[in-house]
Short mmCIF file of C-alpha atoms and ligand atoms in Angstrom, two decimals:
data_model
loop_
_atom_site.label_atom_id
_atom_site.label_comp_id
_atom_site.label_asym_id
_atom_site.label_seq_id
_atom_site.Cartn_x
_atom_site.Cartn_y
_atom_site.Cartn_z
CA MET A 1 0.79 30.27 -26.06
CA ASP A 2 0.96 31.17 -23.02
CA GLU A 3 3.64 31.79 -19.93
CA SER A 4 2.23 29.08 -18.56
CA ASP A 5 1.86 25.83 -21.22
CA GLU A 6 5.77 27.27 -22.37
CA GLU A 7 5.71 26.12 -17.72
CA ILE A 8 3.60 22.65 -18.52
CA ASP A 9 6.84 21.72 -21.78
CA ARG A 10 9.33 22.66 -19.51
CA ALA A 11 7.31 19.76 -16.97
CA ILE A 12 6.48 17.97 -19.07
CA GLU A 13 10.97 17.68 -20.34
CA ALA A 14 12.25 17.91 -16.43
CA VAL A 15 10.33 14.23 -16.06
CA GLY A 16 10.63 12.60 -19.42
CA SER A 17 14.79 13.08 -19.05
CA ALA A 18 14.68 12.68 -15.29
CA ASP A 19 16.09 8.68 -14.10
CA LYS A 20 15.26 9.12 -10.54
CA ILE A 21 11.98 11.31 -9.75
CA ALA A 22 11.79 12.06 -5.44
CA VAL A 23 7.34 13.08 -4.35
CA LEU A 24 7.78 15.77 -1.75
CA THR A 25 3.85 16.42 -0.77
CA GLY A 26 2.05 19.04 1.68
CA ALA A 27 -2.52 19.38 2.33
CA GLY A 28 -2.29 21.07 -0.48
CA MET A 29 -2.15 17.52 -2.35
CA SER A 30 -5.77 16.09 -0.43
CA VAL A 31 -7.68 19.73 -0.98
CA GLU A 32 -9.33 18.14 -3.93
CA SER A 33 -10.04 15.31 -1.91
CA GLY A 34 -12.21 17.24 0.08
CA ILE A 35 -9.66 17.42 2.86
CA ALA A 36 -8.48 20.39 4.19
CA PRO A 37 -4.79 22.86 4.41
CA PHE A 38 -3.19 23.59 6.82
CA ARG A 39 -2.45 27.83 6.61
CA GLY A 40 -4.78 30.69 3.96
CA GLU A 41 -8.34 30.92 3.69
CA GLY A 42 -10.54 27.05 5.30
CA GLY A 43 -7.45 26.19 6.54
CA LEU A 44 -7.27 24.17 9.75
CA TRP A 45 -5.34 26.98 11.77
CA GLU A 46 -7.75 28.92 11.01
CA LYS A 47 -9.67 26.93 13.87
CA PHE A 48 -7.35 25.56 16.00
CA ASP A 49 -4.99 27.38 17.34
CA ALA A 50 -2.28 24.25 16.03
CA GLU A 51 0.47 25.42 19.82
CA GLU A 52 -3.52 25.27 21.96
CA TYR A 53 -4.45 21.37 20.06
CA ALA A 54 -1.41 19.57 18.12
CA THR A 55 1.51 19.66 20.10
CA ILE A 56 2.70 16.13 21.85
CA ASN A 57 2.16 19.10 26.32
CA THR A 58 -2.05 19.13 25.24
CA LEU A 59 -2.65 15.49 23.31
CA HIS A 60 -0.22 14.68 27.42
CA LYS A 61 -2.31 17.27 29.79
CA ASN A 62 -5.30 17.56 28.09
CA PRO A 63 -6.50 14.55 25.98
CA GLU A 64 -9.67 15.82 25.31
CA LYS A 65 -8.79 19.19 24.02
CA SER A 66 -5.98 16.96 21.11
CA TRP A 67 -9.00 14.82 20.85
CA GLU A 68 -11.66 17.78 19.09
CA LEU A 69 -9.13 18.50 16.39
CA PHE A 70 -8.91 14.38 15.54
CA LYS A 71 -12.15 14.51 15.43
CA VAL A 72 -11.93 17.57 13.29
CA GLN A 73 -8.97 15.23 10.74
CA ILE A 74 -10.52 11.51 11.00
CA GLU A 75 -14.15 12.07 10.01
CA GLU A 76 -11.98 14.10 6.63
CA VAL A 77 -9.49 11.32 5.17
CA ILE A 78 -11.37 8.52 6.65
CA ASP A 79 -13.71 7.88 3.51
CA ALA A 80 -11.49 10.73 1.72
CA GLU A 81 -11.19 9.50 -2.16
CA PRO A 82 -7.07 9.69 -3.73
CA HIS A 83 -8.03 12.20 -7.26
CA GLU A 84 -6.79 11.85 -10.95
CA GLY A 85 -3.63 13.78 -9.14
CA TYR A 86 -2.86 10.35 -7.27
CA ASP A 87 -3.27 8.13 -10.67
CA ALA A 88 -0.55 10.69 -12.24
CA LEU A 89 1.52 9.87 -9.53
CA VAL A 90 0.63 6.12 -9.50
CA GLU A 91 1.80 6.50 -13.85
CA LEU A 92 4.57 8.44 -13.64
CA GLU A 93 6.29 5.39 -11.57
CA LYS A 94 7.43 3.79 -15.67
CA LYS A 95 8.61 7.05 -15.61
CA GLY A 96 11.11 6.75 -13.02
CA VAL A 97 8.87 8.26 -9.25
CA ASP A 98 10.44 5.69 -7.35
CA GLU A 99 10.33 7.59 -4.18
CA VAL A 100 6.28 9.68 -2.90
CA ILE A 101 7.29 11.44 0.32
CA THR A 102 4.22 12.91 2.14
CA GLN A 103 3.77 15.51 5.04
CA ASN A 104 -0.68 14.18 4.61
CA VAL A 105 -1.45 11.74 6.88
CA ASP A 106 -4.27 10.50 5.19
CA GLY A 107 -3.52 7.47 3.54
CA LEU A 108 -4.18 8.92 0.46
CA HIS A 109 -1.81 8.49 -1.85
CA GLU A 110 -1.61 4.19 -0.77
CA LYS A 111 -5.11 4.06 -1.90
CA ALA A 112 -4.48 5.46 -5.26
CA GLY A 113 -1.49 2.90 -5.39
CA SER A 114 1.66 4.23 -5.17
CA SER A 115 4.38 1.24 -4.91
CA ASP A 116 6.52 3.38 -2.18
CA VAL A 117 5.12 6.48 -0.08
CA LEU A 118 7.62 7.29 3.21
CA GLU A 119 4.54 8.72 5.46
CA LEU A 120 6.07 11.76 6.95
CA HIS A 121 4.02 12.81 9.07
CA GLY A 122 2.40 8.68 10.16
CA THR A 123 -1.06 8.93 10.01
CA LEU A 124 -4.27 9.36 10.83
CA LEU A 125 -5.80 5.90 9.63
CA GLU A 126 -4.22 3.34 12.73
CA LEU A 127 -4.42 4.16 16.86
CA SER A 128 -1.87 3.70 19.56
CA CYS A 129 -2.64 2.95 23.61
CA ILE A 130 -0.70 5.72 24.96
CA ASP A 131 -0.08 3.01 27.92
CA CYS A 132 0.34 -0.19 26.47
CA GLY A 133 2.03 0.91 22.68
CA ASN A 134 -0.88 -1.48 21.14
CA GLY A 135 -1.91 -0.39 17.64
CA PHE A 136 -5.48 -0.69 16.09
CA ARG A 137 -7.16 0.88 13.40
CA THR A 138 -9.10 3.81 13.02
CA ARG A 139 -12.05 2.25 11.15
CA ASP A 140 -12.23 -0.44 14.31
CA HIS A 141 -12.91 2.76 16.43
CA PHE A 142 -14.76 5.03 14.29
CA SER A 143 -18.53 4.60 15.83
CA ASP A 144 -16.68 6.02 18.97
CA ILE A 145 -14.70 8.99 17.85
CA SER A 146 -17.94 10.36 15.81
CA GLU A 147 -19.81 10.50 18.93
CA GLY A 148 -16.95 12.41 20.27
CA LYS A 149 -15.85 9.92 22.67
CA ILE A 150 -12.16 9.29 22.80
CA PRO A 151 -11.17 5.92 22.44
CA LYS A 152 -9.56 2.99 24.59
CA CYS A 153 -7.56 0.21 24.91
CA GLU A 154 -8.08 -3.09 26.44
CA CYS A 155 -5.67 -2.07 28.90
CA GLY A 156 -7.08 0.83 30.08
CA GLY A 157 -5.01 3.94 28.52
CA ILE A 158 -6.34 6.21 25.62
CA MET A 159 -5.91 5.85 21.87
CA ARG A 160 -4.28 8.76 20.43
CA PRO A 161 -3.42 8.98 15.85
CA ASP A 162 0.12 7.36 14.56
CA ALA A 163 0.60 11.28 13.15
CA ALA A 164 2.51 13.67 14.75
CA LEU A 165 2.52 16.41 16.45
CA PHE A 166 4.62 19.08 17.40
CA GLY A 167 6.71 18.58 19.95
CA GLU A 168 7.17 14.54 18.33
CA GLN A 169 10.53 13.72 16.91
CA LEU A 170 9.70 12.23 13.63
CA ASP A 171 9.35 8.40 12.44
CA PRO A 172 14.26 8.10 12.24
CA SER A 173 14.11 6.01 9.97
CA VAL A 174 11.66 6.99 7.64
CA MET A 175 13.80 10.57 8.45
CA GLU A 176 16.40 9.12 6.73
CA ARG A 177 14.61 6.83 3.60
CA SER A 178 13.75 10.27 2.75
CA LEU A 179 16.76 12.23 2.85
CA TYR A 180 18.24 9.47 0.83
CA ALA A 181 15.78 9.63 -1.90
CA ALA A 182 15.41 13.84 -1.69
CA ARG A 183 19.55 13.28 -2.16
CA GLU A 184 19.46 10.25 -5.37
CA SER A 185 16.46 12.34 -7.09
CA ASP A 186 17.31 14.24 -10.56
CA LEU A 187 14.04 15.69 -10.50
CA MET A 188 11.72 16.14 -6.95
CA LEU A 189 8.44 17.70 -7.23
CA VAL A 190 7.06 19.25 -5.01
CA ILE A 191 4.08 19.68 -4.91
CA GLY A 192 0.79 21.40 -2.30
CA THR A 193 2.93 22.35 -0.05
CA SER A 194 3.78 25.79 1.66
CA ALA A 195 7.07 24.67 2.52
CA VAL A 196 7.40 26.27 5.91
CA VAL A 197 8.13 23.39 8.00
CA GLN A 198 10.39 22.08 8.81
CA PRO A 199 11.84 19.22 8.67
CA ALA A 200 9.55 17.88 5.56
CA ALA A 201 10.16 22.30 4.01
CA SER A 202 14.61 21.21 4.01
CA LEU A 203 13.90 18.29 1.20
CA PRO A 204 13.72 20.64 -1.53
CA SER A 205 16.59 22.83 -0.95
CA MET A 206 18.41 18.50 -0.22
CA ALA A 207 17.73 17.97 -3.47
CA LYS A 208 18.78 20.54 -4.97
CA ARG A 209 22.03 20.67 -3.71
CA SER A 210 22.20 16.49 -3.99
CA GLY A 211 21.90 18.38 -8.26
CA ALA A 212 18.01 17.83 -8.50
CA ASP A 213 15.34 20.21 -10.32
CA ILE A 214 12.74 21.10 -8.92
CA LEU A 215 9.10 21.26 -9.83
CA GLU A 216 6.97 22.45 -7.70
CA ILE A 217 3.49 23.24 -8.21
CA ASN A 218 1.72 24.79 -6.17
CA LEU A 219 -1.31 27.36 -6.30
CA ASP A 220 0.66 30.24 -4.99
CA SER A 221 4.41 30.57 -4.83
CA THR A 222 6.05 29.43 -1.45
CA PRO A 223 9.48 30.37 -0.22
CA LEU A 224 11.06 27.41 -1.99
CA THR A 225 9.15 29.37 -5.17
CA GLN A 226 11.46 32.27 -6.28
CA SER A 227 14.64 30.20 -4.89
CA ILE A 228 15.02 26.99 -6.03
CA SER A 229 12.33 26.51 -7.72
CA ASP A 230 12.92 25.37 -11.58
CA ILE A 231 9.48 24.79 -12.88
CA PHE A 232 6.42 26.54 -11.20
CA LEU A 233 2.91 25.06 -12.62
CA LYS A 234 1.12 27.47 -10.57
CA GLY A 235 -2.50 26.31 -10.13
CA LYS A 236 -3.99 22.44 -8.74
CA ALA A 237 -2.54 20.09 -8.13
CA ALA A 238 -5.13 17.39 -9.96
CA LYS A 239 -4.90 19.06 -13.67
CA MET A 240 -1.19 19.24 -13.17
CA LEU A 241 -0.20 16.38 -12.63
CA SER A 242 -2.83 14.70 -15.26
CA TYR A 243 -1.46 17.39 -17.58
CA LEU A 244 2.87 15.37 -16.78
CA VAL A 245 0.61 11.78 -17.38
CA ASP A 246 -1.07 12.92 -20.56
CA GLU A 247 1.53 13.39 -22.46
CA PHE A 248 2.91 9.65 -21.10
CA ASP A 249 -0.39 8.39 -22.64
P1 OAD B 1 -0.61 23.32 4.77
O1 OAD B 1 -1.56 23.85 4.77
O2 OAD B 1 1.58 24.54 5.68
O3 OAD B 1 0.07 24.94 2.50
C1 OAD B 1 -1.32 24.24 1.72
C2 OAD B 1 0.10 23.82 0.26
O4 OAD B 1 -1.25 24.31 -0.69
C3 OAD B 1 0.10 25.89 -0.05
O5 OAD B 1 0.59 26.45 -0.79
C4 OAD B 1 -1.34 26.19 -0.59
O6 OAD B 1 -1.71 26.66 -1.59
C5 OAD B 1 -1.78 25.23 -1.30
N1 OAD B 1 -2.34 24.36 -1.75
C6 OAD B 1 -3.79 24.56 -2.02
N2 OAD B 1 -4.63 23.60 -2.40
C7 OAD B 1 -4.08 23.33 -3.56
C8 OAD B 1 -4.57 22.96 -5.24
N3 OAD B 1 -6.08 22.34 -4.83
N4 OAD B 1 -3.28 22.05 -5.91
C9 OAD B 1 -2.09 22.91 -4.60
N5 OAD B 1 -1.75 23.09 -4.32
C10 OAD B 1 -2.32 23.73 -3.34
O7 OAD B 1 0.54 22.22 4.19
P2 OAD B 1 1.62 21.13 4.62
O8 OAD B 1 2.56 22.27 3.75
O9 OAD B 1 1.52 20.87 3.89
O10 OAD B 1 2.05 20.00 10.12
O11 OAD B 1 1.86 21.41 5.86
C11 OAD B 1 2.39 21.03 6.43
C12 OAD B 1 3.23 20.81 7.93
O12 OAD B 1 2.17 21.69 8.42
C13 OAD B 1 1.24 19.35 7.88
O13 OAD B 1 2.22 18.61 7.54
C14 OAD B 1 0.82 19.63 9.70
C15 OAD B 1 1.33 21.27 9.49
O14 OAD B 1 1.42 22.09 10.49
C16 OAD B 1 1.51 18.80 11.11
O15 OAD B 1 0.41 18.65 12.31
C17 OAD B 1 2.89 18.34 12.31
#
């Protein structure tokens, strides 16, 4: 048995003995579903400068530029399918997972069937008119989007995805429920996030301060790994999550 087997055993025990499990996911959760992360090699921010493309200011001043980024993101997520790690999280609802907090905007937790998902950064799968606020399904406007056109509302306003941009406030009710879930949990699974973007990055330390253990799953260590993670499973989300549920079949 090597060190990682021991960590997996500790993780299985932690999940088995927890009453309330909160989950926080980031882009690494969706990499195996074919969606690029933001940071690191092959990340979206290598191709697009986040401060130039992903801000609310850019959307207002230069929507064509924002839509260059949205098009790439929407094309990646529109037909993406959840992998076995998503199914594992649905299974783990029986073991105490009651809230999945995600920074991802790809809708994959819902698609997999997780019942309580808090989309902290919103979703790319819905659009709103920036003038009248009317809502639309991204899929219904996908042919325009894939042709490089900016979808327009009947009122003449342009649409935008309901995903948060830098410089925007997150939905306060979703944030509040996320904080509550973090504080109430006795175990938080932190999966595939670099944990550098606030306020999501603070949720694990809030959970920890309220008495939760932190089980981190990531390919690489993060600012949480040496500071607050009690258990660190170094590896891919799909495989590591499958180990956790196999034990409870
Ligand atoms: P990042 O791209 O910053 O980090 C992805 C993390 O996933 C890294 O720590 C990787 O090591 C890890 N990772 C990659 N592949 C993995 C795999 N197969 N299994 C497990 N881990 C893997 O993504 P986030 O932390 O989600 O916000 O980024 C947070 C926010 O920054 C995003 O929501 C987005 C971005 O700017 C906005 O755009 C507002």
